[in-house]
């Protein structure tokens, strides 16, 4: 029998929080009046015993699916893998670290039943470290300015989608992408529910600075032409600046043929424009790399094994 709600949970080094998370998900479905649901846990290459905990949950719960990826492909790929396996009339995605409250699912299901195709749990505030909050604020300010003003000011990772929207995300899945931006791009009737993001109760975040920078790159290059336009604009400014400098040098030479040449200013200009050209080539290279990565059609993730609900150990 088709579940009413499917829940997708990407897992990466979350062994300590999985048991509590599953209990709270079950309670949330009960509060929402959903008697048919399943949970797809996607183990994204964990090495802390998460997979063993997930198998234990699956053995005692017939509605649990465990998908194990062959290595760590990143949370976006893990969510995509979960969406492929989810079959519910609505599909919810929530992190495994307990920072997003599973109890909100009852409200999200109610909004979906009222007609919303997309329900976003948007962070109103967060109990993260200061540096993490600062980077997040900068990221979403840039995103709202350069990519989409429809993004909630503090972003979202916790959401519920109608089956139609989830199917479109699967059919048009991209590599090196931002799923939140893809959801906004698709449109559909949307509800936003604010909440306070809790502090992490177990362990530390695996969302490293390098991953955050890549996520910013993927968001800007995947959904905006602004970086290319910016490089073009800087190039035009450079051309106009060099033309003005050339006119000034010519006038100086005519006025005073014996005046010494400005080697310092020439070196500064040379370094500036050399750096500008390298930055422009690098920006174009990022777009070319993404086009090449998509053209060779390597999968975004590899499933090593999948334990379906109700399957024997």
mmCIF file of C-alpha atoms in Angstrom:
data_model
loop_
_atom_site.group_PDB
_atom_site.id
_atom_site.type_symbol
_atom_site.label_atom_id
_atom_site.label_comp_id
_atom_site.label_asym_id
_atom_site.label_seq_id
_atom_site.Cartn_x
_atom_site.Cartn_y
_atom_site.Cartn_z
ATOM 1 C CA UNK A 1 0.000 0.000 0.000
ATOM 2 C CA UNK A 2 1.381 3.397 -1.030
ATOM 3 C CA UNK A 3 2.448 5.499 1.969
ATOM 4 C CA UNK A 4 0.821 8.868 2.511
ATOM 5 C CA UNK A 5 4.105 10.459 3.590
ATOM 6 C CA UNK A 6 7.653 9.362 2.829
ATOM 7 C CA UNK A 7 10.469 10.837 4.911
ATOM 8 C CA UNK A 8 14.025 11.074 3.555
ATOM 9 C CA UNK A 9 16.902 11.427 6.007
ATOM 10 C CA UNK A 10 20.499 11.873 4.759
ATOM 11 C CA UNK A 11 22.888 10.363 7.306
ATOM 12 C CA UNK A 12 26.597 11.109 7.730
ATOM 13 C CA UNK A 13 28.192 10.309 11.088
ATOM 14 C CA UNK A 14 24.915 10.618 13.032
ATOM 15 C CA UNK A 15 24.909 7.335 14.971
ATOM 16 C CA UNK A 16 24.255 9.034 18.322
ATOM 17 C CA UNK A 17 21.073 10.816 17.201
ATOM 18 C CA UNK A 18 19.350 8.225 14.989
ATOM 19 C CA UNK A 19 17.340 6.343 17.638
ATOM 20 C CA UNK A 20 15.883 9.543 19.136
ATOM 21 C CA UNK A 21 15.217 10.955 15.675
ATOM 22 C CA UNK A 22 13.242 7.880 14.656
ATOM 23 C CA UNK A 23 11.109 8.007 17.803
ATOM 24 C CA UNK A 24 10.327 11.678 17.241
ATOM 25 C CA UNK A 25 9.472 11.078 13.571
ATOM 26 C CA UNK A 26 7.010 8.343 14.563
ATOM 27 C CA UNK A 27 5.439 10.649 17.173
ATOM 28 C CA UNK A 28 5.165 13.461 14.600
ATOM 29 C CA UNK A 29 3.391 11.186 12.120
ATOM 30 C CA UNK A 30 0.999 10.126 14.864
ATOM 31 C CA UNK A 31 0.267 13.768 15.702
ATOM 32 C CA UNK A 32 -0.355 14.451 11.996
ATOM 33 C CA UNK A 33 -2.836 11.570 11.794
ATOM 34 C CA UNK A 34 -0.703 9.731 9.220
ATOM 35 C CA UNK A 35 -0.974 5.986 9.668
ATOM 36 C CA UNK A 36 0.840 5.037 6.458
ATOM 37 C CA UNK A 37 4.353 6.393 6.173
ATOM 38 C CA UNK A 38 7.873 5.164 5.524
ATOM 39 C CA UNK A 39 11.332 6.512 6.326
ATOM 40 C CA UNK A 40 14.270 6.237 3.928
ATOM 41 C CA UNK A 41 17.616 6.666 5.658
ATOM 42 C CA UNK A 42 20.477 7.271 3.214
ATOM 43 C CA UNK A 43 23.877 6.409 4.693
ATOM 44 C CA UNK A 44 26.251 8.759 2.880
ATOM 45 C CA UNK A 45 29.477 6.851 3.577
ATOM 46 C CA UNK A 46 29.402 7.062 7.388
ATOM 47 C CA UNK A 47 32.257 5.443 9.316
ATOM 48 C CA UNK A 48 30.955 5.882 12.864
ATOM 49 C CA UNK A 49 28.579 2.939 13.113
ATOM 50 C CA UNK A 50 25.577 4.764 11.671
ATOM 51 C CA UNK A 51 24.870 1.945 9.224
ATOM 52 C CA UNK A 52 24.683 -0.644 11.992
ATOM 53 C CA UNK A 53 22.270 1.580 13.944
ATOM 54 C CA UNK A 54 20.116 1.992 10.832
ATOM 55 C CA UNK A 55 19.981 -1.760 10.255
ATOM 56 C CA UNK A 56 18.879 -2.151 13.857
ATOM 57 C CA UNK A 57 16.068 0.363 13.309
ATOM 58 C CA UNK A 58 15.026 -1.415 10.116
ATOM 59 C CA UNK A 59 14.881 -4.810 11.798
ATOM 60 C CA UNK A 60 12.260 -3.615 14.273
ATOM 61 C CA UNK A 61 10.304 -1.254 12.024
ATOM 62 C CA UNK A 62 8.652 -2.491 8.813
ATOM 63 C CA UNK A 63 8.411 1.050 7.411
ATOM 64 C CA UNK A 64 12.171 1.728 7.382
ATOM 65 C CA UNK A 65 14.318 1.628 4.247
ATOM 66 C CA UNK A 66 18.122 1.835 4.465
ATOM 67 C CA UNK A 67 20.077 2.970 1.398
ATOM 68 C CA UNK A 68 23.861 2.701 1.685
ATOM 69 C CA UNK A 69 26.005 4.726 -0.713
ATOM 70 C CA UNK A 70 29.419 3.383 -1.708
ATOM 71 C CA UNK A 71 31.188 6.474 -0.311
ATOM 72 C CA UNK A 72 30.502 10.016 0.816
ATOM 73 C CA UNK A 73 28.909 11.872 -2.095
ATOM 74 C CA UNK A 74 27.547 14.838 -0.121
ATOM 75 C CA UNK A 75 24.142 15.647 1.344
ATOM 76 C CA UNK A 76 22.648 16.847 -1.975
ATOM 77 C CA UNK A 77 23.411 13.518 -3.647
ATOM 78 C CA UNK A 78 22.154 11.592 -0.599
ATOM 79 C CA UNK A 79 18.854 13.467 -0.708
ATOM 80 C CA UNK A 80 18.534 12.760 -4.427
ATOM 81 C CA UNK A 81 19.059 9.055 -3.714
ATOM 82 C CA UNK A 82 16.352 9.177 -1.054
ATOM 83 C CA UNK A 83 13.897 10.958 -3.345
ATOM 84 C CA UNK A 84 14.354 8.226 -5.965
ATOM 85 C CA UNK A 85 13.293 5.565 -3.433
ATOM 86 C CA UNK A 86 10.482 7.562 -1.792
ATOM 87 C CA UNK A 87 6.994 6.716 -3.063
ATOM 88 C CA UNK A 88 4.658 8.631 -0.737
ATOM 89 C CA UNK A 89 1.987 11.084 -1.827
ATOM 90 C CA UNK A 90 4.135 13.685 -0.040
ATOM 91 C CA UNK A 91 7.886 13.524 0.617
ATOM 92 C CA UNK A 92 9.604 15.247 3.541
ATOM 93 C CA UNK A 93 13.359 15.781 3.889
ATOM 94 C CA UNK A 94 14.949 16.370 7.289
ATOM 95 C CA UNK A 95 18.536 16.273 8.592
ATOM 96 C CA UNK A 96 19.637 13.533 10.986
ATOM 97 C CA UNK A 97 21.370 15.780 13.525
ATOM 98 C CA UNK A 98 18.225 16.792 15.498
ATOM 99 C CA UNK A 99 18.773 20.495 14.870
ATOM 100 C CA UNK A 100 15.535 20.611 12.869
ATOM 101 C CA UNK A 101 12.464 19.680 14.979
ATOM 102 C CA UNK A 102 10.644 16.582 13.618
ATOM 103 C CA UNK A 103 7.540 17.764 15.499
ATOM 104 C CA UNK A 104 7.005 20.402 12.787
ATOM 105 C CA UNK A 105 6.060 17.645 10.361
ATOM 106 C CA UNK A 106 2.500 17.613 11.682
ATOM 107 C CA UNK A 107 2.101 21.311 10.723
ATOM 108 C CA UNK A 108 3.781 20.724 7.370
ATOM 109 C CA UNK A 109 1.476 17.811 6.546
ATOM 110 C CA UNK A 110 -1.534 19.961 7.484
ATOM 111 C CA UNK A 111 -0.410 22.731 5.093
ATOM 112 C CA UNK A 112 0.123 20.149 2.340
ATOM 113 C CA UNK A 113 -3.352 18.718 2.896
ATOM 114 C CA UNK A 114 -4.686 22.283 2.642
ATOM 115 C CA UNK A 115 -3.271 22.560 -0.875
ATOM 116 C CA UNK A 116 0.366 23.670 -0.644
ATOM 117 C CA UNK A 117 2.592 21.724 -3.044
ATOM 118 C CA UNK A 118 5.743 22.902 -1.245
ATOM 119 C CA UNK A 119 6.087 23.503 2.514
ATOM 120 C CA UNK A 120 9.357 25.021 3.714
ATOM 121 C CA UNK A 121 10.515 25.039 7.325
ATOM 122 C CA UNK A 122 12.577 28.228 7.265
ATOM 123 C CA UNK A 123 15.123 29.011 9.956
ATOM 124 C CA UNK A 124 14.059 32.126 11.845
ATOM 125 C CA UNK A 125 17.116 31.952 14.118
ATOM 126 C CA UNK A 126 19.801 29.399 14.906
ATOM 127 C CA UNK A 127 21.858 28.285 17.896
ATOM 128 C CA UNK A 128 25.011 27.628 15.871
ATOM 129 C CA UNK A 129 28.552 28.939 16.591
ATOM 130 C CA UNK A 130 29.155 32.611 15.780
ATOM 131 C CA UNK A 131 31.383 31.922 12.745
ATOM 132 C CA UNK A 132 28.845 29.514 11.290
ATOM 133 C CA UNK A 133 26.033 32.051 11.756
ATOM 134 C CA UNK A 134 28.114 34.794 10.126
ATOM 135 C CA UNK A 135 28.947 32.659 7.086
ATOM 136 C CA UNK A 136 25.316 31.588 6.771
ATOM 137 C CA UNK A 137 24.095 35.201 6.893
ATOM 138 C CA UNK A 138 26.609 36.220 4.205
ATOM 139 C CA UNK A 139 25.715 33.224 2.036
ATOM 140 C CA UNK A 140 21.980 33.860 2.056
ATOM 141 C CA UNK A 141 22.402 37.598 1.558
ATOM 142 C CA UNK A 142 24.442 36.861 -1.579
ATOM 143 C CA UNK A 143 21.962 34.202 -2.662
ATOM 144 C CA UNK A 144 18.958 36.515 -2.320
ATOM 145 C CA UNK A 145 20.816 39.269 -4.185
ATOM 146 C CA UNK A 146 22.415 37.277 -6.998
ATOM 147 C CA UNK A 147 20.220 34.199 -7.447
ATOM 148 C CA UNK A 148 16.678 34.380 -6.034
ATOM 149 C CA UNK A 149 14.956 36.886 -3.772
ATOM 150 C CA UNK A 150 12.386 34.165 -2.955
ATOM 151 C CA UNK A 151 14.855 32.349 -0.706
ATOM 152 C CA UNK A 152 13.899 32.816 2.986
ATOM 153 C CA UNK A 153 16.404 35.180 4.669
ATOM 154 C CA UNK A 154 18.052 32.379 6.683
ATOM 155 C CA UNK A 155 17.494 29.607 4.153
ATOM 156 C CA UNK A 156 15.975 26.154 4.584
ATOM 157 C CA UNK A 157 17.038 22.488 4.566
ATOM 158 C CA UNK A 158 13.864 20.997 6.068
ATOM 159 C CA UNK A 159 10.927 20.756 3.648
ATOM 160 C CA UNK A 160 7.932 18.742 2.464
ATOM 161 C CA UNK A 161 7.005 18.294 -1.202
ATOM 162 C CA UNK A 162 3.967 17.016 -2.998
ATOM 163 C CA UNK A 163 4.609 13.870 -5.034
ATOM 164 C CA UNK A 164 4.413 15.899 -8.267
ATOM 165 C CA UNK A 165 7.194 18.246 -7.149
ATOM 166 C CA UNK A 166 9.367 15.415 -5.805
ATOM 167 C CA UNK A 167 9.017 13.570 -9.099
ATOM 168 C CA UNK A 168 10.113 16.657 -11.051
ATOM 169 C CA UNK A 169 13.181 17.036 -8.818
ATOM 170 C CA UNK A 170 14.132 13.429 -9.579
ATOM 171 C CA UNK A 171 13.477 13.742 -13.314
ATOM 172 C CA UNK A 172 15.530 16.921 -13.604
ATOM 173 C CA UNK A 173 18.246 16.051 -11.101
ATOM 174 C CA UNK A 174 21.551 17.845 -11.659
ATOM 175 C CA UNK A 175 25.053 17.371 -10.333
ATOM 176 C CA UNK A 176 26.837 20.102 -8.363
ATOM 177 C CA UNK A 177 23.524 21.720 -7.564
ATOM 178 C CA UNK A 178 21.567 23.363 -4.769
ATOM 179 C CA UNK A 179 18.310 21.505 -4.089
ATOM 180 C CA UNK A 180 16.794 24.473 -2.262
ATOM 181 C CA UNK A 181 17.348 26.651 -5.330
ATOM 182 C CA UNK A 182 15.888 23.922 -7.555
ATOM 183 C CA UNK A 183 12.734 23.801 -5.420
ATOM 184 C CA UNK A 184 12.309 27.577 -5.643
ATOM 185 C CA UNK A 185 12.930 27.485 -9.398
ATOM 186 C CA UNK A 186 10.156 24.926 -9.911
ATOM 187 C CA UNK A 187 7.585 27.286 -8.406
ATOM 188 C CA UNK A 188 4.246 25.769 -7.227
ATOM 189 C CA UNK A 189 2.069 26.914 -4.326
ATOM 190 C CA UNK A 190 4.371 27.362 -1.366
ATOM 191 C CA UNK A 191 4.007 27.799 2.404
ATOM 192 C CA UNK A 192 6.804 28.925 4.731
ATOM 193 C CA UNK A 193 6.816 27.963 8.421
ATOM 194 C CA UNK A 194 9.434 29.720 10.613
ATOM 195 C CA UNK A 195 11.242 27.911 13.427
ATOM 196 C CA UNK A 196 14.281 28.235 15.680
ATOM 197 C CA UNK A 197 17.086 25.868 14.763
ATOM 198 C CA UNK A 198 18.382 24.066 17.841
ATOM 199 C CA UNK A 199 21.994 23.514 18.848
ATOM 200 C CA UNK A 200 23.548 20.227 17.791
ATOM 201 C CA UNK A 201 23.039 17.764 20.684
ATOM 202 C CA UNK A 202 25.608 15.198 19.539
ATOM 203 C CA UNK A 203 29.033 15.395 17.938
ATOM 204 C CA UNK A 204 30.163 18.125 15.578
ATOM 205 C CA UNK A 205 29.027 19.311 12.187
ATOM 206 C CA UNK A 206 30.560 17.563 9.162
ATOM 207 C CA UNK A 207 29.643 20.589 7.059
ATOM 208 C CA UNK A 208 33.222 21.855 6.641
ATOM 209 C CA UNK A 209 34.282 25.291 5.419
ATOM 210 C CA UNK A 210 35.403 23.779 2.105
ATOM 211 C CA UNK A 211 31.971 22.204 1.582
ATOM 212 C CA UNK A 212 30.291 25.520 2.367
ATOM 213 C CA UNK A 213 32.433 27.347 -0.200
ATOM 214 C CA UNK A 214 31.634 24.699 -2.836
ATOM 215 C CA UNK A 215 27.947 24.990 -1.995
ATOM 216 C CA UNK A 216 28.156 28.750 -2.553
ATOM 217 C CA UNK A 217 29.928 28.200 -5.896
ATOM 218 C CA UNK A 218 27.366 25.610 -6.984
ATOM 219 C CA UNK A 219 24.506 27.929 -6.063
ATOM 220 C CA UNK A 220 25.864 30.963 -7.893
ATOM 221 C CA UNK A 221 27.126 29.148 -10.991
ATOM 222 C CA UNK A 222 24.162 26.782 -11.235
ATOM 223 C CA UNK A 223 21.405 29.407 -11.026
ATOM 224 C CA UNK A 224 22.892 32.744 -12.032
ATOM 225 C CA UNK A 225 24.767 34.355 -14.917
ATOM 226 C CA UNK A 226 25.871 37.219 -12.636
ATOM 227 C CA UNK A 227 29.499 35.968 -12.269
ATOM 228 C CA UNK A 228 29.981 36.088 -16.050
ATOM 229 C CA UNK A 229 28.323 39.500 -16.293
ATOM 230 C CA UNK A 230 30.529 40.722 -13.446
ATOM 231 C CA UNK A 231 33.677 39.586 -15.260
ATOM 232 C CA UNK A 232 32.481 41.331 -18.426
ATOM 233 C CA UNK A 233 31.786 44.528 -16.514
ATOM 234 C CA UNK A 234 35.185 44.473 -14.832
ATOM 235 C CA UNK A 235 36.808 43.886 -18.216
ATOM 236 C CA UNK A 236 35.057 46.951 -19.654
ATOM 237 C CA UNK A 237 36.091 49.021 -16.647
ATOM 238 C CA UNK A 238 39.662 47.850 -17.193
ATOM 239 C CA UNK A 239 39.565 48.832 -20.861
ATOM 240 C CA UNK A 240 38.207 52.296 -20.060
ATOM 241 C CA UNK A 241 40.756 52.751 -17.263
ATOM 242 C CA UNK A 242 43.655 51.762 -19.509
ATOM 243 C CA UNK A 243 42.386 54.110 -22.254
ATOM 244 C CA UNK A 244 42.185 57.009 -19.796
ATOM 245 C CA UNK A 245 45.650 56.183 -18.462
ATOM 246 C CA UNK A 246 47.014 56.118 -22.019
ATOM 247 C CA UNK A 247 45.576 59.563 -22.756
ATOM 248 C CA UNK A 248 47.081 60.941 -19.539
ATOM 249 C CA UNK A 249 50.515 59.526 -20.416
ATOM 250 C CA UNK A 250 50.336 60.987 -23.946
ATOM 251 C CA UNK A 251 49.407 64.424 -22.609
ATOM 252 C CA UNK A 252 52.240 64.266 -20.071
ATOM 253 C CA UNK A 253 54.773 63.321 -22.744
ATOM 254 C CA UNK A 254 53.651 66.175 -24.991
ATOM 255 C CA UNK A 255 53.729 68.695 -22.152
ATOM 256 C CA UNK A 256 57.096 67.555 -20.804
ATOM 257 C CA UNK A 257 59.104 65.177 -23.053
ATOM 258 C CA UNK A 258 61.798 64.833 -20.374
ATOM 259 C CA UNK A 259 59.404 63.616 -17.661
ATOM 260 C CA UNK A 260 60.365 60.177 -16.250
ATOM 261 C CA UNK A 261 58.054 57.263 -16.935
ATOM 262 C CA UNK A 262 55.859 55.917 -14.106
ATOM 263 C CA UNK A 263 57.162 52.369 -13.769
ATOM 264 C CA UNK A 264 55.455 51.846 -10.415
ATOM 265 C CA UNK A 265 52.032 52.720 -11.794
ATOM 266 C CA UNK A 266 52.636 50.528 -14.841
ATOM 267 C CA UNK A 267 53.502 47.547 -12.649
ATOM 268 C CA UNK A 268 50.394 48.075 -10.497
ATOM 269 C CA UNK A 269 48.210 48.255 -13.601
ATOM 270 C CA UNK A 270 49.878 45.167 -15.059
ATOM 271 C CA UNK A 271 49.355 43.140 -11.882
ATOM 272 C CA UNK A 272 45.734 44.294 -11.585
ATOM 273 C CA UNK A 273 44.757 43.364 -15.123
ATOM 274 C CA UNK A 274 46.686 40.096 -14.988
ATOM 275 C CA UNK A 275 44.764 39.130 -11.871
ATOM 276 C CA UNK A 276 41.508 40.216 -13.506
ATOM 277 C CA UNK A 277 42.191 38.022 -16.548
ATOM 278 C CA UNK A 278 43.023 34.997 -14.371
ATOM 279 C CA UNK A 279 39.848 35.504 -12.335
ATOM 280 C CA UNK A 280 37.810 35.756 -15.539
ATOM 281 C CA UNK A 281 39.353 32.595 -16.974
ATOM 282 C CA UNK A 282 38.751 30.793 -13.680
ATOM 283 C CA UNK A 283 35.080 31.825 -13.643
ATOM 284 C CA UNK A 284 34.553 30.637 -17.212
ATOM 285 C CA UNK A 285 36.454 27.456 -16.313
ATOM 286 C CA UNK A 286 33.994 26.746 -13.495
ATOM 287 C CA UNK A 287 31.097 26.887 -15.941
ATOM 288 C CA UNK A 288 32.976 24.732 -18.478
ATOM 289 C CA UNK A 289 33.818 22.150 -15.791
ATOM 290 C CA UNK A 290 30.185 21.869 -14.768
ATOM 291 C CA UNK A 291 29.129 21.450 -18.400
ATOM 292 C CA UNK A 292 31.793 18.756 -18.880
ATOM 293 C CA UNK A 293 30.826 16.997 -15.653
ATOM 294 C CA UNK A 294 27.195 16.884 -16.795
ATOM 295 C CA UNK A 295 28.081 15.784 -20.338
ATOM 296 C CA UNK A 296 30.076 12.718 -19.276
ATOM 297 C CA UNK A 297 27.027 11.514 -17.319
ATOM 298 C CA UNK A 298 28.730 10.000 -14.316
ATOM 299 C CA UNK A 299 26.064 9.305 -11.672
ATOM 300 C CA UNK A 300 25.692 11.738 -8.786
ATOM 301 C CA UNK A 301 25.902 8.788 -6.358
ATOM 302 C CA UNK A 302 26.413 5.014 -6.269
ATOM 303 C CA UNK A 303 24.105 2.801 -4.207
ATOM 304 C CA UNK A 304 26.075 -0.030 -2.626
ATOM 305 C CA UNK A 305 23.063 -1.749 -1.104
ATOM 306 C CA UNK A 306 19.436 -1.065 -0.282
ATOM 307 C CA UNK A 307 17.405 -2.759 2.422
ATOM 308 C CA UNK A 308 13.743 -2.398 1.567
ATOM 309 C CA UNK A 309 11.058 -2.133 4.270
ATOM 310 C CA UNK A 310 10.135 -5.536 5.639
ATOM 311 C CA UNK A 311 13.136 -7.291 4.074
ATOM 312 C CA UNK A 312 14.790 -10.020 6.206
ATOM 313 C CA UNK A 313 18.115 -9.341 7.824
#
